[in-house]
PDB file of C-alpha atoms and ligand atoms in Angstrom:
ATOM      1  CA  UNK A   1      91.337  83.504  89.954  1.00  0.00           C
ATOM      2  CA  UNK A   2      91.810  85.285  93.278  1.00  0.00           C
ATOM      3  CA  UNK A   3      90.232  88.610  94.215  1.00  0.00           C
ATOM      4  CA  UNK A   4      91.701  91.814  92.765  1.00  0.00           C
ATOM      5  CA  UNK A   5      94.162  93.513  95.091  1.00  0.00           C
ATOM      6  CA  UNK A   6      94.605  96.678  93.035  1.00  0.00           C
ATOM      7  CA  UNK A   7      91.840  98.908  91.714  1.00  0.00           C
ATOM      8  CA  UNK A   8      92.748 100.969  88.653  1.00  0.00           C
ATOM      9  CA  UNK A   9      90.308 103.799  88.023  1.00  0.00           C
ATOM     10  CA  UNK A  10      90.354 106.680  85.577  1.00  0.00           C
ATOM     11  CA  UNK A  11      88.221 109.737  84.975  1.00  0.00           C
ATOM     12  CA  UNK A  12      87.420 108.870  81.370  1.00  0.00           C
ATOM     13  CA  UNK A  13      87.880 106.086  78.852  1.00  0.00           C
ATOM     14  CA  UNK A  14      90.138 108.576  77.050  1.00  0.00           C
ATOM     15  CA  UNK A  15      92.663 107.968  79.878  1.00  0.00           C
ATOM     16  CA  UNK A  16      92.929 104.273  78.981  1.00  0.00           C
ATOM     17  CA  UNK A  17      95.752 104.800  76.484  1.00  0.00           C
ATOM     18  CA  UNK A  18      97.893 105.945  79.436  1.00  0.00           C
ATOM     19  CA  UNK A  19      96.392 103.860  82.243  1.00  0.00           C
ATOM     20  CA  UNK A  20      96.739 100.541  80.393  1.00  0.00           C
ATOM     21  CA  UNK A  21     100.446 100.666  81.243  1.00  0.00           C
ATOM     22  CA  UNK A  22      99.538 100.097  84.910  1.00  0.00           C
ATOM     23  CA  UNK A  23      97.435  97.091  83.929  1.00  0.00           C
ATOM     24  CA  UNK A  24     100.186  95.683  81.714  1.00  0.00           C
ATOM     25  CA  UNK A  25     102.876  95.806  84.401  1.00  0.00           C
ATOM     26  CA  UNK A  26     100.543  94.344  87.045  1.00  0.00           C
ATOM     27  CA  UNK A  27      99.823  91.462  84.660  1.00  0.00           C
ATOM     28  CA  UNK A  28     103.576  91.004  84.165  1.00  0.00           C
ATOM     29  CA  UNK A  29     104.078  90.948  87.947  1.00  0.00           C
ATOM     30  CA  UNK A  30     101.187  88.522  88.528  1.00  0.00           C
ATOM     31  CA  UNK A  31      99.069  90.900  90.629  1.00  0.00           C
ATOM     32  CA  UNK A  32      95.273  90.642  90.323  1.00  0.00           C
ATOM     33  CA  UNK A  33      93.583  93.944  89.504  1.00  0.00           C
ATOM     34  CA  UNK A  34      90.310  95.432  88.346  1.00  0.00           C
ATOM     35  CA  UNK A  35      89.941  98.433  86.066  1.00  0.00           C
ATOM     36  CA  UNK A  36      87.037 100.811  85.433  1.00  0.00           C
ATOM     37  CA  UNK A  37      85.980 104.414  84.770  1.00  0.00           C
ATOM     38  CA  UNK A  38      85.020 106.568  87.768  1.00  0.00           C
ATOM     39  CA  UNK A  39      84.644 110.294  87.169  1.00  0.00           C
ATOM     40  CA  UNK A  40      84.891 112.662  90.142  1.00  0.00           C
ATOM     41  CA  UNK A  41      82.927 115.356  88.342  1.00  0.00           C
ATOM     42  CA  UNK A  42      80.536 113.382  86.133  1.00  0.00           C
ATOM     43  CA  UNK A  43      79.771 110.432  88.450  1.00  0.00           C
ATOM     44  CA  UNK A  44      80.440 111.719  91.984  1.00  0.00           C
ATOM     45  CA  UNK A  45      78.100 109.175  93.628  1.00  0.00           C
ATOM     46  CA  UNK A  46      79.865 106.327  91.837  1.00  0.00           C
ATOM     47  CA  UNK A  47      83.214 107.712  93.038  1.00  0.00           C
ATOM     48  CA  UNK A  48      81.889 107.823  96.596  1.00  0.00           C
ATOM     49  CA  UNK A  49      80.603 104.230  96.432  1.00  0.00           C
ATOM     50  CA  UNK A  50      83.790 102.925  94.802  1.00  0.00           C
ATOM     51  CA  UNK A  51      86.118 104.545  97.346  1.00  0.00           C
ATOM     52  CA  UNK A  52      83.962 103.688 100.386  1.00  0.00           C
ATOM     53  CA  UNK A  53      83.607 100.029  99.357  1.00  0.00           C
ATOM     54  CA  UNK A  54      87.143  99.414  98.108  1.00  0.00           C
ATOM     55  CA  UNK A  55      88.741  98.093 101.305  1.00  0.00           C
ATOM     56  CA  UNK A  56      85.779  95.833 102.158  1.00  0.00           C
ATOM     57  CA  UNK A  57      85.939  94.340  98.660  1.00  0.00           C
ATOM     58  CA  UNK A  58      89.544  93.309  99.319  1.00  0.00           C
ATOM     59  CA  UNK A  59      91.421  95.981  97.405  1.00  0.00           C
ATOM     60  CA  UNK A  60      94.735  96.968  99.007  1.00  0.00           C
ATOM     61  CA  UNK A  61      95.824  99.820  96.743  1.00  0.00           C
ATOM     62  CA  UNK A  62      93.992 102.169  94.381  1.00  0.00           C
ATOM     63  CA  UNK A  63      95.599 103.673  91.296  1.00  0.00           C
ATOM     64  CA  UNK A  64      93.645 106.689  90.064  1.00  0.00           C
ATOM     65  CA  UNK A  65      94.420 108.557  86.849  1.00  0.00           C
ATOM     66  CA  UNK A  66      92.903 111.782  85.566  1.00  0.00           C
ATOM     67  CA  UNK A  67      93.796 114.851  83.561  1.00  0.00           C
ATOM     68  CA  UNK A  68      93.192 118.598  83.628  1.00  0.00           C
ATOM     69  CA  UNK A  69      91.205 119.491  86.760  1.00  0.00           C
ATOM     70  CA  UNK A  70      92.237 116.093  88.056  1.00  0.00           C
ATOM     71  CA  UNK A  71      90.321 115.733  91.309  1.00  0.00           C
ATOM     72  CA  UNK A  72      89.690 111.970  91.204  1.00  0.00           C
ATOM     73  CA  UNK A  73      92.817 110.731  93.059  1.00  0.00           C
ATOM     74  CA  UNK A  74      92.540 113.303  95.841  1.00  0.00           C
ATOM     75  CA  UNK A  75      88.829 112.851  96.343  1.00  0.00           C
ATOM     76  CA  UNK A  76      89.183 109.057  96.422  1.00  0.00           C
ATOM     77  CA  UNK A  77      92.005 109.458  98.969  1.00  0.00           C
ATOM     78  CA  UNK A  78      89.651 111.554 101.094  1.00  0.00           C
ATOM     79  CA  UNK A  79      87.132 108.699 101.162  1.00  0.00           C
ATOM     80  CA  UNK A  80      89.355 105.678 101.898  1.00  0.00           C
ATOM     81  CA  UNK A  81      92.278 104.725 104.124  1.00  0.00           C
ATOM     82  CA  UNK A  82      93.789 102.571 101.366  1.00  0.00           C
ATOM     83  CA  UNK A  83      96.925 104.004  99.768  1.00  0.00           C
ATOM     84  CA  UNK A  84      96.066 105.956  96.608  1.00  0.00           C
ATOM     85  CA  UNK A  85      98.559 106.366  93.782  1.00  0.00           C
ATOM     86  CA  UNK A  86      97.762 109.259  91.460  1.00  0.00           C
ATOM     87  CA  UNK A  87      98.617 109.313  87.766  1.00  0.00           C
ATOM     88  CA  UNK A  88      98.510 112.767  86.161  1.00  0.00           C
ATOM     89  CA  UNK A  89      97.336 112.321  82.567  1.00  0.00           C
ATOM     90  CA  UNK A  90      98.151 114.789  79.797  1.00  0.00           C
ATOM     91  CA  UNK A  91      94.594 114.777  78.513  1.00  0.00           C
ATOM     92  CA  UNK A  92      92.767 116.774  75.828  1.00  0.00           C
ATOM     93  CA  UNK A  93      91.601 119.270  78.485  1.00  0.00           C
ATOM     94  CA  UNK A  94      95.063 119.656  79.995  1.00  0.00           C
ATOM     95  CA  UNK A  95      96.980 122.805  79.027  1.00  0.00           C
ATOM     96  CA  UNK A  96     100.467 121.365  79.293  1.00  0.00           C
ATOM     97  CA  UNK A  97     100.258 118.576  81.890  1.00  0.00           C
ATOM     98  CA  UNK A  98     101.138 120.818  84.827  1.00  0.00           C
ATOM     99  CA  UNK A  99      97.445 121.293  85.662  1.00  0.00           C
ATOM    100  CA  UNK A 100      97.039 117.508  85.973  1.00  0.00           C
ATOM    101  CA  UNK A 101     100.236 117.149  88.007  1.00  0.00           C
ATOM    102  CA  UNK A 102      99.517 119.941  90.458  1.00  0.00           C
ATOM    103  CA  UNK A 103      95.846 118.961  90.932  1.00  0.00           C
ATOM    104  CA  UNK A 104      96.996 115.519  92.071  1.00  0.00           C
ATOM    105  CA  UNK A 105     100.243 116.407  93.818  1.00  0.00           C
ATOM    106  CA  UNK A 106      99.376 119.378  96.011  1.00  0.00           C
ATOM    107  CA  UNK A 107      97.239 117.593  98.586  1.00  0.00           C
ATOM    108  CA  UNK A 108      96.585 119.025 102.050  1.00  0.00           C
ATOM    109  CA  UNK A 109      98.158 117.505 105.163  1.00  0.00           C
ATOM    110  CA  UNK A 110      96.380 114.350 106.256  1.00  0.00           C
ATOM    111  CA  UNK A 111      95.241 113.199 102.804  1.00  0.00           C
ATOM    112  CA  UNK A 112      98.279 112.008 100.825  1.00  0.00           C
ATOM    113  CA  UNK A 113      98.251 110.863  97.220  1.00  0.00           C
ATOM    114  CA  UNK A 114     101.436 109.165  96.012  1.00  0.00           C
ATOM    115  CA  UNK A 115     101.821 111.018  92.734  1.00  0.00           C
ATOM    116  CA  UNK A 116     103.885 109.568  89.893  1.00  0.00           C
ATOM    117  CA  UNK A 117     105.241 111.460  86.889  1.00  0.00           C
ATOM    118  CA  UNK A 118     103.085 112.699  84.007  1.00  0.00           C
ATOM    119  CA  UNK A 119     101.537 109.720  82.165  1.00  0.00           C
ATOM    120  CA  UNK A 120     103.660 107.355  84.302  1.00  0.00           C
ATOM    121  CA  UNK A 121     101.012 104.683  84.842  1.00  0.00           C
ATOM    122  CA  UNK A 122     103.658 101.968  84.581  1.00  0.00           C
ATOM    123  CA  UNK A 123     105.401 103.337  87.671  1.00  0.00           C
ATOM    124  CA  UNK A 124     102.033 103.484  89.435  1.00  0.00           C
ATOM    125  CA  UNK A 125     101.606  99.748  88.768  1.00  0.00           C
ATOM    126  CA  UNK A 126     105.114  98.990  90.005  1.00  0.00           C
ATOM    127  CA  UNK A 127     104.588 101.059  93.161  1.00  0.00           C
ATOM    128  CA  UNK A 128     101.281  99.299  93.831  1.00  0.00           C
ATOM    129  CA  UNK A 129     103.049  95.935  93.540  1.00  0.00           C
ATOM    130  CA  UNK A 130     105.767  97.127  95.911  1.00  0.00           C
ATOM    131  CA  UNK A 131     103.166  98.215  98.473  1.00  0.00           C
ATOM    132  CA  UNK A 132     101.603  94.750  98.290  1.00  0.00           C
ATOM    133  CA  UNK A 133     105.079  93.177  98.409  1.00  0.00           C
ATOM    134  CA  UNK A 134     105.782  94.847 101.757  1.00  0.00           C
ATOM    135  CA  UNK A 135     103.481  92.262 103.387  1.00  0.00           C
ATOM    136  CA  UNK A 136     103.585  89.449 100.817  1.00  0.00           C
ATOM    137  CA  UNK A 137     106.862  87.562 100.525  1.00  0.00           C
ATOM    138  CA  UNK A 138     106.049  86.001  97.135  1.00  0.00           C
ATOM    139  CA  UNK A 139     105.324  89.419  95.620  1.00  0.00           C
ATOM    140  CA  UNK A 140     108.426  90.872  97.306  1.00  0.00           C
ATOM    141  CA  UNK A 141     110.537  88.188  95.606  1.00  0.00           C
ATOM    142  CA  UNK A 142     108.897  88.973  92.247  1.00  0.00           C
ATOM    143  CA  UNK A 143     109.761  92.648  92.738  1.00  0.00           C
ATOM    144  CA  UNK A 144     113.366  91.709  93.486  1.00  0.00           C
ATOM    145  CA  UNK A 145     113.437  89.661  90.261  1.00  0.00           C
ATOM    146  CA  UNK A 146     111.904  92.588  88.380  1.00  0.00           C
ATOM    147  CA  UNK A 147     114.557  95.009  89.679  1.00  0.00           C
ATOM    148  CA  UNK A 148     117.241  92.497  88.734  1.00  0.00           C
ATOM    149  CA  UNK A 149     115.839  92.348  85.184  1.00  0.00           C
ATOM    150  CA  UNK A 150     116.136  96.160  84.970  1.00  0.00           C
ATOM    151  CA  UNK A 151     119.790  95.887  85.908  1.00  0.00           C
ATOM    152  CA  UNK A 152     120.355  93.178  83.282  1.00  0.00           C
ATOM    153  CA  UNK A 153     118.753  95.374  80.588  1.00  0.00           C
ATOM    154  CA  UNK A 154     121.005  98.325  81.467  1.00  0.00           C
ATOM    155  CA  UNK A 155     124.087  96.109  81.394  1.00  0.00           C
ATOM    156  CA  UNK A 156     123.068  94.795  77.938  1.00  0.00           C
ATOM    157  CA  UNK A 157     122.442  98.327  76.643  1.00  0.00           C
ATOM    158  CA  UNK A 158     125.789  99.436  78.084  1.00  0.00           C
ATOM    159  CA  UNK A 159     127.556  96.748  76.050  1.00  0.00           C
ATOM    160  CA  UNK A 160     125.719  97.936  72.921  1.00  0.00           C
ATOM    161  CA  UNK A 161     126.620 101.602  73.535  1.00  0.00           C
ATOM    162  CA  UNK A 162     130.229 100.815  74.335  1.00  0.00           C
ATOM    163  CA  UNK A 163     130.412  98.665  71.198  1.00  0.00           C
ATOM    164  CA  UNK A 164     130.115 101.823  69.076  1.00  0.00           C
ATOM    165  CA  UNK A 165     133.326 103.220  70.521  1.00  0.00           C
ATOM    166  CA  UNK A 166     135.499 100.225  69.585  1.00  0.00           C
TER     167      UNK A 166
HETATM  168  C1  LIG B 201      89.293 114.159  83.100  1.00  0.00           C
HETATM  169  O1  LIG B 201      89.064 114.897  81.943  1.00  0.00           O
HETATM  170  C2  LIG B 201      89.502 112.762  82.610  1.00  0.00           C
HETATM  171  O2  LIG B 201      90.244 112.025  83.541  1.00  0.00           O
HETATM  172  C3  LIG B 201      90.270 112.966  81.337  1.00  0.00           C
HETATM  173  O3  LIG B 201      91.666 112.948  81.567  1.00  0.00           O
HETATM  174  C4  LIG B 201      89.862 114.351  80.912  1.00  0.00           C
HETATM  175  C5  LIG B 201      89.133 114.423  79.603  1.00  0.00           C
HETATM  176  O4  LIG B 201      88.004 113.575  79.629  1.00  0.00           O
HETATM  177  P1  LIG B 201      87.151 113.323  78.310  1.00  0.00           P
HETATM  178  O5  LIG B 201      86.599 114.669  77.906  1.00  0.00           O
HETATM  179  O6  LIG B 201      88.097 112.764  77.274  1.00  0.00           O
HETATM  180  O7  LIG B 201      86.077 112.346  78.699  1.00  0.00           O
HETATM  181  O8  LIG B 201      88.219 114.224  83.992  1.00  0.00           O
END
């Protein structure tokens, strides 16, 4: 097995039910990843160490998910030059999801976090693969195949929907 290229982190194990979708799609796309819990508020030193060491350990993208006062993605982005993809989680301490979204989305100039939709960990995984694909031809081809499979699924569903009208 080669070294993980994507690090998936989350503020709590309670985020796993959402964040596992990133892991599942990375598995499907054949991208090596690692996954763990790193809490910005409860384990700040661990967050610091994880973010500072990520590039040297060979990671190329970090996916960070958190809910409520969701500071993990932004703080990790402040500590690394790797691209960080943020997943807002509608967690037990989130009022309606907007708190998670805005905490991750509204970053200051100079410290971007690529924020996906609420609970959209699958898209975070796909985006991570696309970032890797930009400099890896084999992964780029897999992403092209993946996009083609999306088109095929829509065309199949279209036939099914149109079948009801005849
Ligand atoms: C956030 O608080 C975590 O990312 C999680 O979404 C939320 C709730 O955490 P738990 O109380 O379930 O551990 O920091």
